[in-house]
Tab-separated table of C-alpha atoms in Angstrom:
chain	number	residue	atom	x	y	z
A	1	MET	CA	77.381	-25.559	-60.105
A	2	LYS	CA	79.839	-25.477	-57.245
A	3	ALA	CA	78.851	-26.979	-53.923
A	4	SER	CA	79.433	-23.635	-52.255
A	5	GLU	CA	76.856	-22.039	-54.599
A	6	ASN	CA	74.290	-24.563	-53.489
A	7	LYS	CA	74.352	-23.458	-49.844
A	8	GLY	CA	70.984	-22.676	-48.335
A	9	GLU	CA	69.036	-24.719	-50.897
A	10	PHE	CA	68.068	-27.354	-48.340
A	11	ALA	CA	66.718	-26.355	-44.933
A	12	ARG	CA	68.038	-28.250	-41.933
A	13	LEU	CA	65.756	-30.670	-40.195
A	14	SER	CA	64.881	-29.722	-36.642
A	15	VAL	CA	66.660	-31.766	-33.999
A	16	PHE	CA	64.140	-32.384	-31.260
A	17	LYS	CA	65.264	-33.195	-27.762
A	18	THR	CA	64.510	-36.639	-26.377
A	19	TYR	CA	63.552	-36.325	-22.725
A	20	LYS	CA	64.271	-39.272	-20.455
A	21	LEU	CA	63.910	-40.193	-16.815
A	22	TYR	CA	66.811	-39.751	-14.415
A	23	VAL	CA	67.210	-42.844	-12.227
A	24	GLY	CA	70.347	-44.112	-10.508
A	25	GLY	CA	72.547	-41.621	-12.337
A	26	LYS	CA	71.364	-42.887	-15.736
A	27	PHE	CA	68.789	-41.749	-18.285
A	28	PRO	CA	66.400	-44.624	-19.014
A	29	ARG	CA	63.154	-44.493	-20.933
A	30	SER	CA	60.074	-45.668	-19.085
A	31	GLU	CA	60.190	-49.457	-18.806
A	32	SER	CA	56.717	-49.557	-20.389
A	33	GLY	CA	57.815	-47.498	-23.363
A	34	ARG	CA	54.885	-45.155	-22.830
A	35	VAL	CA	55.062	-41.401	-23.424
A	36	TYR	CA	52.642	-38.488	-23.219
A	37	GLU	CA	52.503	-35.178	-25.040
A	38	VAL	CA	53.719	-32.022	-23.331
A	39	THR	CA	52.452	-28.756	-24.801
A	40	ASP	CA	53.245	-25.062	-24.484
A	41	SER	CA	51.086	-23.657	-21.688
A	42	ARG	CA	50.252	-20.528	-23.713
A	43	SER	CA	49.994	-21.604	-27.343
A	44	GLY	CA	49.150	-25.267	-26.885
A	45	ASP	CA	51.872	-26.189	-29.374
A	46	TRP	CA	53.538	-29.575	-29.018
A	47	LEU	CA	56.881	-29.383	-27.186
A	48	ALA	CA	57.970	-32.964	-26.575
A	49	ASN	CA	56.957	-36.472	-25.648
A	50	ALA	CA	57.792	-37.052	-21.986
A	51	PRO	CA	58.233	-40.541	-20.512
A	52	LEU	CA	55.086	-41.831	-18.850
A	53	SER	CA	56.594	-43.579	-15.840
A	54	SER	CA	55.154	-46.801	-14.516
A	55	ARG	CA	55.018	-48.341	-11.064
A	56	LYS	CA	58.079	-50.378	-12.020
A	57	ASP	CA	59.959	-47.132	-12.727
A	58	ALA	CA	58.933	-45.859	-9.296
A	59	ARG	CA	60.198	-49.035	-7.622
A	60	ASP	CA	63.466	-48.849	-9.545
A	61	ALA	CA	63.911	-45.246	-8.404
A	62	VAL	CA	63.390	-46.243	-4.756
A	63	VAL	CA	65.996	-49.004	-5.091
A	64	ALA	CA	68.486	-46.495	-6.519
A	65	ALA	CA	67.705	-43.966	-3.790
A	66	ARG	CA	68.125	-46.546	-1.014
A	67	LYS	CA	71.449	-47.695	-2.427
A	68	ALA	CA	72.720	-44.092	-2.337
A	69	VAL	CA	71.709	-43.396	1.281
A	70	PRO	CA	74.862	-44.641	3.092
A	71	GLY	CA	77.313	-42.698	0.939
A	72	TRP	CA	75.317	-39.461	0.828
A	73	SER	CA	74.221	-39.398	4.468
A	74	GLY	CA	77.762	-40.351	5.494
A	75	ALA	CA	79.371	-37.514	3.533
A	76	THR	CA	80.414	-34.466	5.516
A	77	ALA	CA	77.966	-31.597	5.586
A	78	TYR	CA	80.662	-29.396	4.088
A	79	ASN	CA	81.033	-31.771	1.135
A	80	ARG	CA	77.280	-31.806	0.535
A	81	GLY	CA	77.355	-28.019	0.502
A	82	GLN	CA	80.076	-28.061	-2.149
A	83	VAL	CA	78.003	-30.412	-4.300
A	84	LEU	CA	74.880	-28.247	-4.029
A	85	TYR	CA	76.916	-25.184	-4.944
A	86	ARG	CA	78.217	-27.078	-7.974
A	87	VAL	CA	74.608	-27.650	-9.065
A	88	ALA	CA	74.098	-23.883	-8.959
A	89	GLU	CA	77.241	-23.359	-11.046
A	90	MET	CA	76.169	-25.816	-13.726
A	91	LEU	CA	72.640	-24.458	-13.795
A	92	GLU	CA	73.951	-20.926	-14.271
A	93	GLY	CA	75.784	-22.135	-17.377
A	94	ARG	CA	72.510	-23.401	-18.885
A	95	ARG	CA	70.463	-20.378	-17.926
A	96	GLU	CA	69.134	-19.671	-21.424
A	97	GLN	CA	67.896	-23.224	-21.950
A	98	PHE	CA	66.041	-23.263	-18.643
A	99	ALA	CA	64.569	-19.808	-19.208
A	100	ARG	CA	63.040	-21.058	-22.461
A	101	GLU	CA	61.724	-24.259	-20.881
A	102	VAL	CA	60.253	-22.444	-17.871
A	103	ALA	CA	58.612	-19.847	-20.133
A	104	GLU	CA	56.921	-22.615	-22.118
A	105	ALA	CA	56.023	-24.635	-19.021
A	106	ASP	CA	54.597	-21.887	-16.830
A	107	GLY	CA	53.277	-19.430	-19.413
A	108	LEU	CA	55.731	-16.676	-18.527
A	109	SER	CA	57.488	-14.067	-20.616
A	110	ARG	CA	61.124	-14.805	-21.332
A	111	ALA	CA	62.202	-12.055	-18.900
A	112	LYS	CA	60.048	-13.414	-16.068
A	113	ALA	CA	61.192	-16.963	-16.781
A	114	ALA	CA	64.831	-15.838	-16.618
A	115	ALA	CA	64.095	-14.282	-13.224
A	116	VAL	CA	62.616	-17.593	-12.059
A	117	VAL	CA	65.758	-19.447	-13.172
A	118	ASP	CA	67.944	-16.905	-11.361
A	119	ALA	CA	65.870	-17.430	-8.208
A	120	ALA	CA	66.286	-21.206	-8.554
A	121	VAL	CA	70.068	-20.836	-8.864
A	122	ASP	CA	70.099	-18.616	-5.785
A	123	ARG	CA	68.025	-21.181	-3.893
A	124	TRP	CA	70.596	-23.902	-4.569
A	125	VAL	CA	73.275	-21.554	-3.205
A	126	TRP	CA	71.114	-20.740	-0.169
A	127	TYR	CA	70.628	-24.396	0.757
A	128	ALA	CA	74.305	-25.129	0.042
A	129	GLY	CA	75.139	-22.661	2.798
A	130	TRP	CA	72.835	-24.418	5.274
A	131	THR	CA	74.269	-27.919	4.976
A	132	ASP	CA	76.893	-27.425	7.711
A	133	LYS	CA	74.834	-25.059	9.871
A	134	ILE	CA	71.482	-26.750	10.431
A	135	ALA	CA	72.993	-29.129	13.018
A	136	GLN	CA	73.886	-26.162	15.229
A	137	VAL	CA	70.326	-24.841	14.976
A	138	VAL	CA	68.444	-28.037	15.826
A	139	GLY	CA	71.077	-29.935	17.836
A	140	GLY	CA	73.267	-29.282	20.841
A	141	ALA	CA	73.894	-30.137	24.469
A	142	ASN	CA	70.912	-30.637	26.770
A	143	PRO	CA	70.950	-29.769	30.502
A	144	VAL	CA	70.190	-32.880	32.573
A	145	ALA	CA	70.169	-33.702	36.283
A	146	GLY	CA	73.037	-36.102	36.766
A	147	PRO	CA	76.702	-36.671	35.896
A	148	TYR	CA	76.057	-37.096	32.185
A	149	PHE	CA	76.615	-35.376	28.893
A	150	ASN	CA	73.358	-35.344	26.928
A	151	LEU	CA	73.781	-34.447	23.244
A	152	SER	CA	71.173	-34.241	20.507
A	153	THR	CA	72.211	-34.384	16.857
A	154	PRO	CA	70.082	-34.387	13.680
A	155	GLU	CA	70.264	-37.305	11.280
A	156	PRO	CA	68.766	-37.795	7.797
A	157	THR	CA	65.446	-39.598	7.561
A	158	GLY	CA	66.470	-41.675	4.523
A	159	VAL	CA	64.575	-41.949	1.237
A	160	VAL	CA	62.101	-39.115	0.646
A	161	ALA	CA	59.445	-39.303	-2.093
A	162	VAL	CA	58.670	-35.799	-3.354
A	163	LEU	CA	55.588	-34.844	-5.346
A	164	ALA	CA	56.774	-31.651	-7.014
A	165	PRO	CA	54.501	-28.584	-7.122
A	166	GLN	CA	52.123	-28.423	-10.067
A	167	ASP	CA	52.068	-24.619	-10.195
A	168	SER	CA	55.817	-23.953	-10.351
A	169	SER	CA	57.653	-26.383	-12.594
A	170	PHE	CA	61.151	-25.231	-11.693
A	171	LEU	CA	61.518	-22.828	-8.759
A	172	GLY	CA	58.945	-24.831	-6.803
A	173	LEU	CA	60.722	-28.047	-7.725
A	174	VAL	CA	64.096	-26.749	-6.538
A	175	SER	CA	62.497	-25.399	-3.360
A	176	VAL	CA	61.221	-28.845	-2.348
A	177	LEU	CA	64.158	-30.906	-3.628
A	178	ALA	CA	67.189	-28.955	-2.401
A	179	PRO	CA	66.387	-29.181	1.350
A	180	VAL	CA	65.846	-32.932	1.064
A	181	ILE	CA	69.343	-33.622	-0.228
A	182	ALA	CA	70.992	-30.776	1.706
A	183	THR	CA	70.216	-32.663	4.923
A	184	GLY	CA	71.667	-35.948	3.683
A	185	ASN	CA	68.516	-37.655	2.415
A	186	THR	CA	68.011	-39.120	-1.036
A	187	ALA	CA	65.006	-38.294	-3.202
A	188	VAL	CA	62.555	-39.804	-5.657
A	189	VAL	CA	60.859	-36.875	-7.376
A	190	VAL	CA	57.618	-36.977	-9.368
A	191	ALA	CA	57.809	-33.941	-11.668
A	192	ALA	CA	54.874	-31.626	-12.310
A	193	GLU	CA	52.513	-33.670	-14.469
A	194	ARG	CA	51.592	-30.937	-16.944
A	195	ALA	CA	55.051	-29.396	-17.210
A	196	PRO	CA	57.795	-31.973	-16.527
A	197	LEU	CA	60.434	-30.774	-18.991
A	198	PRO	CA	62.380	-28.390	-16.688
A	199	ALA	CA	62.591	-31.189	-14.098
A	200	LEU	CA	63.855	-33.718	-16.629
A	201	SER	CA	66.453	-31.211	-17.838
A	202	LEU	CA	67.504	-30.673	-14.230
A	203	GLY	CA	68.466	-34.344	-14.192
A	204	GLU	CA	71.084	-33.560	-16.855
A	205	VAL	CA	72.493	-30.813	-14.641
A	206	LEU	CA	72.608	-33.090	-11.597
A	207	ALA	CA	74.407	-35.779	-13.582
A	208	THR	CA	77.275	-33.364	-14.272
A	209	SER	CA	77.330	-31.712	-10.841
A	210	ASP	CA	79.100	-34.273	-8.622
A	211	VAL	CA	75.771	-35.458	-7.198
A	212	PRO	CA	76.308	-39.200	-6.626
A	213	ALA	CA	74.154	-41.586	-8.646
A	214	GLY	CA	70.846	-42.336	-6.959
A	215	VAL	CA	70.806	-39.321	-4.643
A	216	VAL	CA	68.178	-37.689	-6.867
A	217	ASN	CA	65.852	-39.669	-9.136
A	218	ILE	CA	63.354	-37.859	-11.354
A	219	LEU	CA	60.187	-39.390	-12.813
A	220	SER	CA	57.617	-37.859	-15.129
A	221	GLY	CA	54.080	-39.047	-15.661
A	222	ARG	CA	50.737	-39.135	-13.886
A	223	THR	CA	51.082	-37.955	-10.294
A	224	ALA	CA	48.158	-40.064	-9.073
A	225	GLU	CA	49.574	-43.191	-10.750
A	226	LEU	CA	53.039	-42.857	-9.213
A	227	ALA	CA	52.173	-41.388	-5.818
A	228	GLY	CA	50.303	-44.443	-4.539
A	229	PRO	CA	53.151	-46.941	-4.976
A	230	LEU	CA	55.595	-44.491	-3.408
A	231	ALA	CA	53.331	-43.753	-0.440
A	232	SER	CA	52.885	-47.456	0.321
A	233	HIS	CA	56.481	-48.497	-0.438
A	234	GLN	CA	58.070	-49.979	2.674
A	235	ASP	CA	61.519	-48.638	1.770
A	236	VAL	CA	60.398	-45.002	1.507
A	237	ASN	CA	60.867	-43.155	4.795
A	238	ALA	CA	59.144	-39.844	4.120
A	239	LEU	CA	56.675	-38.252	1.750
A	240	ASP	CA	56.322	-34.649	0.567
A	241	LEU	CA	52.766	-34.176	-0.713
A	242	THR	CA	53.247	-30.658	-2.077
A	243	GLY	CA	52.123	-31.571	-5.606
A	244	ALA	CA	49.104	-33.660	-4.578
A	245	PRO	CA	45.525	-32.323	-4.580
A	246	ALA	CA	43.788	-32.411	-1.208
A	247	ASP	CA	41.712	-35.549	-1.835
A	248	LEU	CA	44.690	-37.518	-3.112
A	249	ALA	CA	46.872	-36.230	-0.261
A	250	THR	CA	44.470	-37.669	2.310
A	251	GLU	CA	44.543	-41.071	0.602
A	252	LEU	CA	48.345	-41.017	0.405
A	253	GLU	CA	48.634	-40.085	4.064
A	254	ARG	CA	46.731	-43.218	5.010
A	255	ALA	CA	49.005	-45.351	2.843
A	256	ALA	CA	52.098	-43.709	4.335
A	257	ALA	CA	50.968	-44.549	7.872
A	258	ASP	CA	51.594	-48.239	7.240
A	259	ASN	CA	55.317	-47.858	7.897
A	260	LEU	CA	55.131	-44.594	9.865
A	261	LYS	CA	56.517	-42.348	7.136
A	262	ARG	CA	57.155	-38.714	7.877
A	263	VAL	CA	54.592	-36.762	5.826
A	264	ARG	CA	54.518	-33.117	4.834
A	265	ARG	CA	51.047	-31.999	3.819
A	266	PRO	CA	50.575	-29.636	0.850
A	267	SER	CA	49.977	-25.988	1.651
A	268	PRO	CA	47.515	-23.991	-0.473
A	269	THR	CA	49.461	-20.780	0.192
A	270	GLU	CA	53.029	-21.684	-0.814
A	271	ASP	CA	54.951	-18.643	-2.060
A	272	TRP	CA	57.985	-19.998	-3.889
A	273	THR	CA	59.572	-16.552	-4.138
A	274	ALA	CA	59.566	-15.999	-0.357
A	275	ASP	CA	62.461	-16.663	2.018
A	276	PRO	CA	62.218	-20.451	2.478
A	277	GLY	CA	63.344	-20.494	6.120
A	278	THR	CA	64.441	-23.744	7.752
A	279	GLY	CA	61.112	-25.561	7.859
A	280	ARG	CA	61.808	-27.853	4.937
A	281	LEU	CA	65.289	-28.645	6.258
A	282	THR	CA	64.035	-29.769	9.662
A	283	ALA	CA	61.092	-31.682	8.143
A	284	TRP	CA	63.434	-34.421	6.894
A	285	LEU	CA	65.669	-34.738	9.944
A	286	GLU	CA	65.370	-37.041	12.940
A	287	THR	CA	66.997	-36.284	16.275
A	288	LYS	CA	69.334	-38.758	17.939
A	289	THR	CA	70.062	-38.153	21.610
A	290	VAL	CA	73.138	-39.680	23.257
A	291	TRP	CA	73.870	-39.948	26.988
A	292	HIS	CA	77.486	-40.250	28.060
A	293	PRO	CA	78.841	-40.423	31.626
A	294	MET	CA	81.117	-37.551	32.624
A	295	GLY	CA	84.699	-38.447	33.269
A	296	VAL	CA	84.651	-41.577	31.093
């Protein structure tokens, strides 16, 4: 029998995707080697084993984020906008993959999941357009009594730990992440615990989108296990509690007070499809005011 006549006799083995963390521009497994099962939100079928991040992984992510702060915060706002737009471009090219992952993660039809992915792409574009405009909205010259120029300008806060929404594995994630890096901060993101796969795949997009290593770091695992070390970490400057339940959020707020972190409390009424406004942009900015004598 000819080899060509034997085609189709053996079925191909399925090639399952190995999901990894995204830390410092690389894709490590959890240092503990632990994983946990992720299942389809509708059928309950097994989808993948996601890395179960440890406290050591969280600390490594903070180190990577801190190392990236000078380069990213020092880049021009226009350049940051170009990078965010590049993320949108790359995400558009993987639209079908993300539509499938979002459908499985959030229990949506394929059509609704595709609409969610489109909205996420548009959100990246929206925040890309704000990178070089937010300074004009929240900064400017201040009238003072005396022969001085008084100018206020916004500056990035630094390293922001983000607990991603649990109810929107992708659009919600993009909605909390994009404004953090649009304003020159770096991020350590804890993906939605039940549905981390779209977030981990986003790491692959970021790695090919001109986003410098360490600007975004994505962890998967137990939110309560990772949130505590991040909230108390002395090198984390701000904390977004969106994905934390109310009781945990209160505990994390207390831990964050130790080094005066900026904290954004979770809102029970977040509508991820609504116009995001500028609230999340200004949440991660600090204002520097400079006095300068006239005529000097």
